[in-house]
Amino acid sequence: MSGARLLEGATGPWEVVIGLEIHAQVTSRAKLFSGAATAFGAEPNSQVSLVDAAMPGMLPVVNDKCVEQAVRTGLGLNARINLRSVFDRKNYFYPDLPQGYQISQFSQPIVGEGVVEVDLDDGQVREVGIERVHLEQDAGKSLHDQHPARTYVDLNRSGVALMEIVSKPDLRSAAEAGAYVRKVRSILRYLGTCDGNMEQGSLRADVNVSVRRPGADLGTRCEIKNVNSVRFLQSAIEYESRRQIEILETGGEIVQQTRLFDPGQGVTRTMRSKEEAHDYRYFPDPDLLPLVLTQAYVDGIRATLPELPDAKKQRFGDEYGVPGELAAVLVAERESAAYFEAMVAETARLTGKAAAAVAGDCANVIATDLFGHMNREGHGITESPISPQALAGLQALKLDGTISGRMAKEVFEEMYAGGKSAADIVDEKGLRQVSDTGELEAIIDRVLAANPKQLAQYRGGKEALFGFFVGQVMKATGGSANPGVVNEILNRRLAE
Ligand code: ADP
Ligand code: MG
């Protein structure tokens, strides 16, 4: 991702402005106002209490766990926690909303303004403002594909707790919006407040997009509803911003609209316009008291927060000297950060070197070799066939000169495929690197004696021939000579 934040149109540059409303399902065994279960994939309508089905006379009772999770999330997003918040009814009709309203928070949300640091691919860090986070119920689901002529309703999701995380319109490109979603997801996973699983719908986003001339006031926005993958989000923004620029450049006007992204075609389409917009007639839910928290309660939750990705990234820099971009990759998931630290500790122990002296190398092996393989196969680090201790074993053999970097790559492939230890593979394949000075001196003498013409040319000033001699030594040792030692001896002998 580059720092470039402008799109070139036919009539000059445009700035894209994006604000996201992320709906994150709260990790909780029970729903926001009932004791019904929330597990994914259950039989339709098997997790529905009388409250969720909106039976007359049922009373909602707020689930403390969901409140705690929202506060935790607010703290993780560096946001203000509102000690007093209010649940409102948002009224609308939909077949999968039996209450006829959704309980949400409108004018007094539980979490106020915050800020998220977003790591861009080029190592830049951008601050994105959080407007608010509120708690609300999810609706049920209409199933249109079960019967040719009928629609069924599954109320399993009805009443499940969602956190709506509303950003300020601070994002300026599809790439930034993608990085923002990944960062928020990473923070939620660290906190354990949402599993972030976009395929299962635990995290989805409404995407607000507008364009303007650089420096101008905010333009009219369109909102793309319910986008459920980072890739779709980016395609939707790219398409939508181009669509708006084209309209404006040909003298048209943007009409505020709700749109849907069609992943098959890669386009957004009108769903409803502002004129048909709902009037939700929000009012405080008379069945629920205002939610009042104490500062001590909030402080108690703050005390249980884990080290979050930004702090970890900073520490990886301070403690191990890992550069920011690489550190950002390692800390994106708690499990990979833990993998890295375990590998560093074991490598340091095996080699007797300081952790900071081996950490950079470990970070590179994880980010390039290990992640390279895992990503290709769509696996997370928890599924790695190589443990951090085993990878440290390989790293130690490389660092103490037993094997070369090239050999280490070969051993890595075998470890990844077969689960054998680095030492066993090195033994089996006879991969030891020749670092013995006496042995190499003898080989180098033979090489020099066998190539008198090149030797004379080199001494006559043709220094490019150095590589030729290194190549000959490597050939004579079947590629097993330690390149560092070869260079050193060759330099000395050629200078004689
Ligand atoms: P609503 O509740 O009608 O969707 P909000 O004012 O709460 O409206 O804004 C929702 C989202 O839209 C926020 O994430 C905000 O950052 C974003 N937003 C507001 N104005 C613009 C704009 N002109 N361009 C892009 N995004 C915007
Ligand atoms: Mg909105």
Coordinates of C-alpha atoms and ligand atoms in Angstrom, one line a residue:
M1 CA 0.0 0.0 0.0
S2 CA 1.4 3.3 -0.9
G3 CA 1.0 6.6 0.8
A4 CA -0.8 8.0 -2.3
R5 CA -4.2 9.1 -1.2
L6 CA -5.6 10.7 -4.4
L7 CA -7.4 9.2 -7.4
E8 CA -6.8 10.8 -10.8
G9 CA -10.0 11.5 -12.7
A10 CA -10.4 12.9 -16.2
T11 CA -10.7 16.5 -14.8
G12 CA -8.1 16.3 -12.0
P13 CA -7.5 14.6 -8.7
W14 CA -10.1 13.4 -6.3
E15 CA -9.9 12.4 -2.6
V16 CA -11.9 9.3 -1.5
V17 CA -13.4 9.6 2.0
I18 CA -14.5 6.4 3.8
G19 CA -16.1 5.8 7.2
L20 CA -16.9 2.3 8.4
E21 CA -19.6 0.9 10.7
I22 CA -18.3 -2.5 11.8
H23 CA -20.8 -5.0 13.3
A24 CA -18.9 -7.3 15.5
Q25 CA -20.6 -10.2 17.2
V26 CA -19.9 -10.2 20.9
T27 CA -18.2 -13.4 22.2
S28 CA -20.6 -14.6 24.8
R29 CA -22.4 -17.9 25.4
A30 CA -25.7 -16.2 25.8
K31 CA -27.6 -13.5 23.9
L32 CA -27.8 -9.8 24.9
F33 CA -31.1 -9.9 26.7
S34 CA -31.8 -13.7 27.0
G35 CA -30.1 -16.9 28.1
A36 CA -30.4 -18.6 24.7
A37 CA -27.2 -20.0 23.2
T38 CA -25.3 -18.3 20.4
A39 CA -23.2 -21.1 19.0
F40 CA -22.7 -20.9 15.2
G41 CA -24.2 -23.6 12.9
A42 CA -27.0 -24.9 15.2
E43 CA -30.3 -26.3 13.7
P44 CA -32.6 -23.4 12.7
N45 CA -34.7 -22.1 15.6
S46 CA -33.0 -24.3 18.1
Q47 CA -31.5 -21.4 20.1
V48 CA -34.5 -19.1 20.6
S49 CA -35.9 -18.1 23.9
L50 CA -39.4 -16.6 24.4
V51 CA -37.7 -13.2 24.6
D52 CA -35.9 -13.7 21.3
A53 CA -39.2 -14.8 19.7
A54 CA -40.9 -11.6 21.1
M55 CA -43.6 -13.4 23.0
P56 CA -46.0 -11.0 24.6
G57 CA -45.1 -10.1 28.2
M58 CA -41.5 -11.2 28.0
L59 CA -38.9 -8.9 29.6
P60 CA -35.4 -8.4 28.4
V61 CA -32.6 -8.7 31.1
V62 CA -29.2 -7.4 30.1
N63 CA -26.4 -9.9 30.0
D64 CA -23.5 -8.6 32.2
K65 CA -21.0 -10.5 30.1
C66 CA -21.9 -8.6 27.0
V67 CA -21.6 -5.3 28.8
E68 CA -18.2 -6.3 30.1
Q69 CA -17.1 -7.2 26.5
A70 CA -18.3 -3.9 25.2
V71 CA -16.3 -2.0 27.9
R72 CA -13.3 -4.2 27.1
T73 CA -13.6 -3.4 23.5
G74 CA -13.9 0.3 24.2
L75 CA -10.7 0.2 26.3
G76 CA -8.9 -1.7 23.6
L77 CA -9.9 1.0 21.1
N78 CA -8.4 3.7 23.4
A79 CA -11.9 5.1 23.8
R80 CA -13.9 6.9 26.4
I81 CA -16.3 4.6 28.4
N82 CA -19.6 6.2 29.2
L83 CA -20.6 5.3 32.7
R84 CA -24.2 6.0 31.8
S85 CA -25.7 4.7 28.6
V86 CA -29.3 4.0 27.4
F87 CA -30.9 1.3 25.4
D88 CA -33.4 2.5 22.7
R89 CA -35.9 0.9 20.5
K90 CA -35.2 1.3 16.8
N91 CA -38.6 0.6 15.2
Y92 CA -39.0 -1.1 11.8
F93 CA -40.8 -4.0 10.3
Y94 CA -39.0 -7.0 8.9
P95 CA -40.2 -10.6 8.8
D96 CA -37.1 -11.8 10.7
L97 CA -37.6 -9.1 13.5
P98 CA -40.5 -10.4 15.5
Q99 CA -40.4 -7.6 18.1
G100 CA -41.0 -5.0 15.4
Y101 CA -38.0 -3.1 16.8
Q102 CA -34.3 -3.7 17.5
I103 CA -32.9 -2.8 20.9
S104 CA -29.9 -0.6 20.2
Q105 CA -28.2 2.5 21.6
F106 CA -28.7 5.8 19.9
S107 CA -27.9 9.1 21.6
Q108 CA -26.1 7.6 24.6
P109 CA -23.8 4.7 23.6
I110 CA -21.7 2.8 26.0
V111 CA -18.4 3.8 24.3
G112 CA -17.5 7.2 23.0
E113 CA -14.6 8.5 21.0
G114 CA -11.4 6.5 20.5
V115 CA -8.5 6.0 18.1
V116 CA -7.0 3.1 16.2
E117 CA -3.5 3.0 14.8
V118 CA -3.5 1.4 11.4
D119 CA -0.3 -0.1 9.9
L120 CA 0.1 0.4 6.2
D121 CA 2.1 -1.9 4.0
D122 CA 4.8 0.7 3.5
G123 CA 5.5 0.9 7.2
Q124 CA 3.5 4.1 7.7
V125 CA 1.1 4.4 10.6
R126 CA -2.2 6.2 10.3
E127 CA -4.5 7.2 13.1
V128 CA -8.2 6.5 12.5
G129 CA -10.8 8.1 14.8
I130 CA -13.5 6.0 16.4
E131 CA -16.8 7.9 16.8
R132 CA -18.6 5.5 19.1
V133 CA -19.3 1.9 19.9
H134 CA -22.8 0.8 20.9
L135 CA -24.4 -2.5 21.9
E136 CA -27.4 -3.8 19.9
Q137 CA -29.3 -6.9 19.1
D138 CA -28.9 -8.8 15.9
A139 CA -32.0 -9.8 13.9
G140 CA -33.0 -13.2 12.7
K141 CA -32.4 -14.5 9.2
S142 CA -34.8 -15.0 6.3
L143 CA -34.0 -18.2 4.4
H144 CA -35.0 -17.8 0.7
D145 CA -33.3 -20.9 -0.6
Q146 CA -35.0 -23.7 1.3
H147 CA -38.2 -23.9 -0.7
P148 CA -39.1 -22.7 -4.3
A149 CA -42.2 -20.7 -3.2
R150 CA -41.6 -20.0 0.5
T151 CA -39.4 -18.0 2.7
Y152 CA -38.5 -19.4 6.1
V153 CA -37.3 -17.5 9.2
D154 CA -34.5 -18.7 11.4
L155 CA -34.4 -16.8 14.8
N156 CA -31.1 -18.3 16.1
R157 CA -29.4 -15.0 15.6
S158 CA -32.3 -13.0 16.9
G159 CA -31.1 -11.2 20.0
V160 CA -27.4 -12.1 19.7
A161 CA -25.2 -9.2 21.0
L162 CA -23.5 -7.0 18.4
M163 CA -21.1 -4.2 18.9
E164 CA -21.4 -1.5 16.3
I165 CA -18.0 0.2 15.9
V166 CA -18.4 3.5 14.0
S167 CA -15.3 5.1 12.6
K168 CA -14.9 8.8 11.7
P169 CA -14.6 9.5 8.0
D170 CA -10.8 9.3 8.3
L171 CA -10.0 6.6 5.7
R172 CA -8.7 7.7 2.3
S173 CA -8.4 4.5 0.2
A174 CA -9.6 1.0 -0.2
A175 CA -6.2 -0.2 1.1
E176 CA -6.4 1.9 4.2
A177 CA -10.0 0.7 4.8
G178 CA -8.8 -2.9 4.5
A179 CA -5.9 -2.3 6.9
Y180 CA -8.3 -0.7 9.3
V181 CA -10.6 -3.6 9.4
R182 CA -7.7 -6.0 9.8
K183 CA -6.4 -4.0 12.7
V184 CA -9.8 -3.7 14.5
R185 CA -10.3 -7.5 14.0
S186 CA -6.8 -8.1 15.4
I187 CA -7.6 -6.0 18.5
L188 CA -10.9 -7.7 19.0
R189 CA -9.3 -11.1 18.8
Y190 CA -6.6 -10.1 21.3
L191 CA -9.3 -8.9 23.7
G192 CA -11.4 -12.0 23.2
T193 CA -14.5 -9.9 22.6
C194 CA -15.3 -11.1 19.0
D195 CA -13.8 -14.0 17.1
G196 CA -13.6 -11.8 14.0
N197 CA -14.7 -14.6 11.7
M198 CA -16.0 -12.9 8.6
E199 CA -17.1 -16.1 6.8
Q200 CA -19.4 -16.9 9.6
G201 CA -20.7 -13.3 9.8
S202 CA -19.2 -12.5 13.2
L203 CA -17.7 -9.4 11.6
R204 CA -19.2 -7.4 8.8
A205 CA -19.1 -3.8 7.8
D206 CA -21.3 -1.1 6.3
V207 CA -19.1 1.1 4.1
N208 CA -19.7 4.8 3.6
V209 CA -18.0 6.3 0.6
S210 CA -17.8 9.8 -0.8
V211 CA -15.4 11.7 -3.0
R212 CA -14.3 15.3 -3.1
R213 CA -11.7 17.6 -4.5
P214 CA -8.7 17.8 -2.3
G215 CA -9.4 20.2 0.5
A216 CA -13.1 20.6 -0.3
D217 CA -16.0 19.9 2.2
L218 CA -17.2 16.4 2.6
G219 CA -19.1 15.1 -0.4
T220 CA -22.5 13.2 -0.4
R221 CA -21.9 9.6 0.6
C222 CA -23.4 6.3 -0.3
E223 CA -23.5 3.4 2.1
I224 CA -22.7 -0.1 1.0
K225 CA -24.4 -2.5 3.4
N226 CA -23.2 -5.8 5.0
V227 CA -19.8 -6.4 3.4
N228 CA -18.3 -9.6 4.8
S229 CA -14.7 -9.9 3.5
V230 CA -11.8 -7.5 3.4
R231 CA -11.4 -8.3 -0.3
F232 CA -15.0 -7.4 -1.1
L233 CA -14.7 -4.3 1.0
Q234 CA -11.8 -3.1 -1.1
S235 CA -13.4 -4.0 -4.4
A236 CA -16.6 -2.2 -3.3
I237 CA -14.7 1.0 -2.4
E238 CA -12.8 0.9 -5.6
Y239 CA -15.9 0.5 -7.7
E240 CA -18.0 3.0 -5.8
S241 CA -15.4 5.8 -5.8
R242 CA -14.9 5.4 -9.5
R243 CA -18.7 5.4 -10.0
Q244 CA -19.1 8.6 -8.0
I245 CA -16.2 10.4 -9.8
E246 CA -17.6 9.5 -13.2
I247 CA -21.0 11.0 -12.2
L248 CA -19.5 14.2 -10.9
E249 CA -17.1 14.6 -13.8
T250 CA -20.0 14.4 -16.3
G251 CA -22.0 17.0 -14.5
G252 CA -24.2 14.7 -12.4
E253 CA -24.9 14.7 -8.7
I254 CA -24.5 12.0 -6.0
V255 CA -27.7 10.9 -4.5
Q256 CA -27.4 9.6 -0.9
Q257 CA -28.2 6.0 -1.1
T258 CA -27.9 2.6 0.5
R259 CA -26.2 0.2 -1.9
L260 CA -25.3 -3.5 -2.0
F261 CA -22.0 -5.0 -3.3
D262 CA -22.3 -7.8 -5.8
P263 CA -19.1 -9.8 -5.5
G264 CA -19.9 -11.8 -8.7
Q265 CA -19.9 -8.7 -10.9
G266 CA -17.7 -6.5 -8.7
V267 CA -20.2 -3.7 -8.7
T268 CA -22.5 -1.9 -6.2
R269 CA -26.2 -1.5 -6.9
T270 CA -28.9 0.7 -5.4
M271 CA -30.9 -0.9 -2.5
R272 CA -32.8 2.1 -1.3
S273 CA -32.4 5.9 -1.6
K274 CA -32.5 8.5 1.1
E275 CA -36.1 9.4 0.2
E276 CA -37.2 5.9 1.2
A277 CA -35.0 6.0 4.3
H278 CA -36.5 4.7 7.5
D279 CA -37.7 6.8 10.3
Y280 CA -36.9 4.6 13.1
R281 CA -38.7 6.6 15.8
Y282 CA -36.0 5.8 18.4
F283 CA -37.1 6.1 22.0
P284 CA -35.7 4.7 25.3
D285 CA -36.8 1.1 25.8
P286 CA -39.2 1.3 28.8
D287 CA -38.4 -2.3 29.7
L288 CA -34.7 -1.5 30.4
L289 CA -33.2 0.9 32.9
P290 CA -30.3 3.1 31.8
L291 CA -27.0 1.1 32.0
V292 CA -25.0 2.6 34.9
L293 CA -21.4 1.5 35.5
T294 CA -18.9 2.6 38.1
Q295 CA -15.4 3.8 37.4
A296 CA -14.1 0.9 39.7
Y297 CA -15.9 -1.6 37.5
V298 CA -14.2 -0.1 34.4
D299 CA -10.8 0.1 36.1
G300 CA -11.2 -3.6 37.1
I301 CA -11.7 -4.6 33.4
R302 CA -8.8 -2.4 32.3
A303 CA -6.5 -4.3 34.7
T304 CA -7.3 -7.5 32.9
L305 CA -6.5 -6.3 29.4
P306 CA -3.7 -8.3 27.6
E307 CA -0.8 -6.6 25.9
L308 CA -2.3 -5.3 22.7
P309 CA -0.8 -5.4 19.2
D310 CA 0.5 -1.8 19.3
A311 CA 2.2 -2.2 22.6
K312 CA 3.7 -5.6 21.5
K313 CA 4.9 -4.1 18.3
Q314 CA 6.7 -1.3 20.3
R315 CA 8.2 -3.8 22.7
F316 CA 9.4 -6.1 19.8
G317 CA 11.3 -3.0 18.5
D318 CA 12.7 -1.9 21.9
E319 CA 13.5 -5.4 23.3
Y320 CA 14.6 -7.2 20.1
G321 CA 15.3 -4.5 17.6
V322 CA 12.7 -5.8 15.2
P323 CA 11.8 -3.1 12.6
G324 CA 8.2 -1.7 12.7
E325 CA 6.9 -3.3 9.5
L326 CA 8.1 -6.7 10.4
A327 CA 6.9 -6.3 14.0
A328 CA 3.5 -5.3 12.7
V329 CA 3.3 -8.6 10.7
L330 CA 4.3 -10.7 13.8
V331 CA 1.9 -9.1 16.2
A332 CA -1.2 -9.1 13.9
E333 CA -2.2 -12.3 15.7
R334 CA -1.4 -13.1 19.3
E335 CA -0.4 -16.7 18.4
S336 CA 2.2 -15.6 15.9
A337 CA 3.7 -13.1 18.4
A338 CA 3.9 -15.9 21.0
Y339 CA 5.5 -18.2 18.4
F340 CA 8.1 -15.6 17.7
E341 CA 9.0 -15.1 21.3
A342 CA 9.2 -18.8 22.0
M343 CA 11.5 -19.3 19.0
V344 CA 13.7 -16.4 20.1
A345 CA 14.1 -17.7 23.6
E346 CA 15.0 -21.2 22.5
T347 CA 17.4 -20.0 19.8
A348 CA 19.1 -17.8 22.4
R349 CA 19.4 -20.7 24.8
L350 CA 20.8 -23.1 22.1
T351 CA 23.4 -20.6 20.8
G352 CA 24.2 -18.9 24.1
K353 CA 23.7 -15.6 22.3
A354 CA 21.5 -12.6 23.5
A355 CA 17.9 -12.7 22.4
A356 CA 18.3 -9.4 20.6
A357 CA 21.2 -10.9 18.6
V358 CA 19.1 -13.7 17.2
A359 CA 15.6 -12.1 17.0
G360 CA 15.9 -10.3 13.7
D361 CA 16.9 -13.6 12.0
C362 CA 14.1 -15.5 13.7
A363 CA 11.6 -12.8 12.7
N364 CA 12.6 -13.1 9.0
V365 CA 12.4 -16.9 9.0
I366 CA 8.9 -16.7 10.4
A367 CA 7.6 -13.9 8.2
T368 CA 9.1 -15.2 4.9
D369 CA 9.6 -19.0 5.1
L370 CA 6.9 -20.1 7.6
F371 CA 4.2 -17.5 6.8
G372 CA 5.0 -18.0 3.1
H373 CA 4.1 -21.7 3.3
M374 CA 1.2 -21.2 5.8
N375 CA -0.5 -18.5 3.7
R376 CA -0.2 -20.4 0.5
E377 CA -2.1 -23.3 2.2
G378 CA -4.6 -20.9 3.9
H379 CA -3.5 -22.0 7.4
G380 CA -3.0 -20.0 10.6
I381 CA 0.1 -20.3 12.7
T382 CA -1.6 -22.6 15.2
E383 CA -1.6 -25.2 12.5
S384 CA 2.1 -24.9 11.8
P385 CA 3.8 -28.4 11.4
I386 CA 7.0 -27.0 12.9
S387 CA 7.0 -25.9 16.6
P388 CA 8.9 -22.8 17.6
Q389 CA 11.4 -24.9 19.5
A390 CA 12.0 -27.1 16.4
L391 CA 12.5 -24.1 14.2
A392 CA 14.9 -22.7 16.8
G393 CA 16.9 -25.9 16.4
L394 CA 17.3 -25.2 12.7
Q395 CA 18.1 -21.6 13.4
A396 CA 20.8 -22.5 15.9
L397 CA 22.5 -24.9 13.3
K398 CA 22.6 -22.0 10.9
L399 CA 23.8 -19.4 13.3
D400 CA 26.7 -21.6 14.6
G401 CA 27.8 -22.3 11.1
T402 CA 27.0 -26.0 11.0
I403 CA 24.9 -25.4 7.9
S404 CA 24.7 -22.5 5.4
G405 CA 21.7 -20.3 4.7
R406 CA 21.0 -22.2 1.5
M407 CA 21.1 -25.6 3.4
A408 CA 18.8 -24.2 6.1
K409 CA 16.2 -23.5 3.4
E410 CA 16.5 -27.1 2.2
V411 CA 16.2 -28.4 5.8
F412 CA 13.2 -26.1 6.4
E413 CA 11.3 -27.7 3.5
E414 CA 11.9 -31.2 4.9
M415 CA 10.9 -30.2 8.4
Y416 CA 7.7 -28.6 7.0
A417 CA 6.8 -31.7 5.0
G418 CA 7.9 -34.4 7.4
G419 CA 8.1 -33.4 11.1
K420 CA 11.7 -34.5 11.5
S421 CA 14.1 -32.4 13.6
A422 CA 16.6 -30.2 11.9
A423 CA 19.6 -32.2 13.4
D424 CA 18.2 -35.5 12.1
I425 CA 17.7 -34.1 8.6
V426 CA 21.2 -32.6 8.6
D427 CA 22.7 -35.9 9.6
E428 CA 20.7 -37.9 7.2
K429 CA 21.5 -35.8 4.2
G430 CA 25.1 -35.2 5.3
L431 CA 24.5 -31.5 5.0
R432 CA 27.3 -30.3 7.2
Q433 CA 29.0 -27.2 6.1
V434 CA 32.8 -27.3 5.9
S435 CA 34.1 -24.5 8.1
D436 CA 37.4 -26.2 9.0
T437 CA 40.1 -23.7 8.0
G438 CA 42.8 -26.3 7.4
E439 CA 40.5 -28.4 5.2
L440 CA 39.4 -25.4 3.2
E441 CA 43.0 -24.0 2.9
A442 CA 44.0 -27.3 1.2
I443 CA 41.1 -27.2 -1.2
I444 CA 41.7 -23.5 -2.1
D445 CA 45.4 -24.3 -2.7
R446 CA 44.3 -27.0 -5.2
V447 CA 41.9 -24.7 -6.9
L448 CA 44.5 -21.9 -7.3
A449 CA 47.0 -24.4 -8.6
A450 CA 44.6 -25.8 -11.1
N451 CA 43.7 -22.4 -12.6
P452 CA 47.0 -20.5 -13.2
K453 CA 45.6 -18.4 -16.0
Q454 CA 42.8 -17.0 -13.9
L455 CA 45.1 -16.5 -11.0
A456 CA 47.5 -14.4 -13.2
Q457 CA 44.6 -12.3 -14.5
Y458 CA 43.2 -11.7 -11.0
R459 CA 46.6 -10.6 -9.8
G460 CA 46.8 -8.4 -12.9
G461 CA 43.8 -6.5 -11.7
K462 CA 40.8 -8.5 -12.9
E463 CA 39.1 -8.6 -9.5
A464 CA 35.8 -9.8 -10.9
L465 CA 37.4 -13.2 -11.0
F466 CA 37.0 -13.5 -7.2
G467 CA 33.6 -15.0 -7.8
F468 CA 35.0 -17.6 -10.2
F469 CA 37.4 -18.9 -7.4
V470 CA 34.6 -19.0 -4.9
G471 CA 32.5 -21.0 -7.4
Q472 CA 35.4 -23.4 -8.0
V473 CA 35.8 -24.0 -4.2
M474 CA 32.0 -24.6 -3.9
K475 CA 32.1 -27.0 -6.8
A476 CA 35.0 -28.9 -5.2
T477 CA 33.2 -29.2 -1.9
G478 CA 29.8 -30.1 -3.4
G479 CA 28.4 -26.7 -2.2
S480 CA 29.2 -27.4 1.4
A481 CA 32.0 -24.9 2.1
N482 CA 31.2 -22.2 4.5
P483 CA 31.1 -19.1 2.3
G484 CA 32.3 -16.7 5.0
V485 CA 35.4 -18.8 5.7
V486 CA 36.0 -19.3 2.0
N487 CA 35.9 -15.6 1.3
E488 CA 38.3 -14.9 4.2
I489 CA 40.9 -17.5 3.1
L490 CA 40.6 -16.6 -0.6
N491 CA 41.1 -12.9 0.1
R492 CA 44.2 -13.7 2.1
R493 CA 45.7 -16.2 -0.4
L494 CA 45.0 -14.0 -3.5
A495 CA 46.6 -11.1 -1.9
E496 CA 49.9 -13.0 -1.3
Ligands
ADP1 P1 -25.8 7.0 9.7 O1 -26.2 6.6 11.1 O2 -26.9 7.6 9.0 O3 -25.2 5.9 8.9 P2 -23.5 8.5 10.7 O4 -23.4 10.0 10.8 O5 -23.6 7.8 12.0 O6 -24.7 8.2 9.8 O7 -22.3 8.0 9.9 C1 -22.1 6.7 9.7 C2 -20.7 6.5 9.0 O8 -20.6 7.3 7.9 C3 -19.6 6.9 9.9 O9 -18.6 5.8 9.9 C4 -19.0 8.1 9.3 O10 -17.6 8.2 9.5 C5 -19.3 7.9 7.9 N1 -19.5 9.2 7.1 C6 -20.2 10.3 7.5 N2 -20.1 11.2 6.5 C7 -19.3 10.7 5.5 C8 -18.9 11.2 4.2 N3 -19.3 12.4 3.7 N4 -18.2 10.3 3.5 C9 -17.8 9.1 3.9 N5 -18.2 8.6 5.1 C10 -18.9 9.4 5.9
MG2 MG -25.2 3.9 8.8

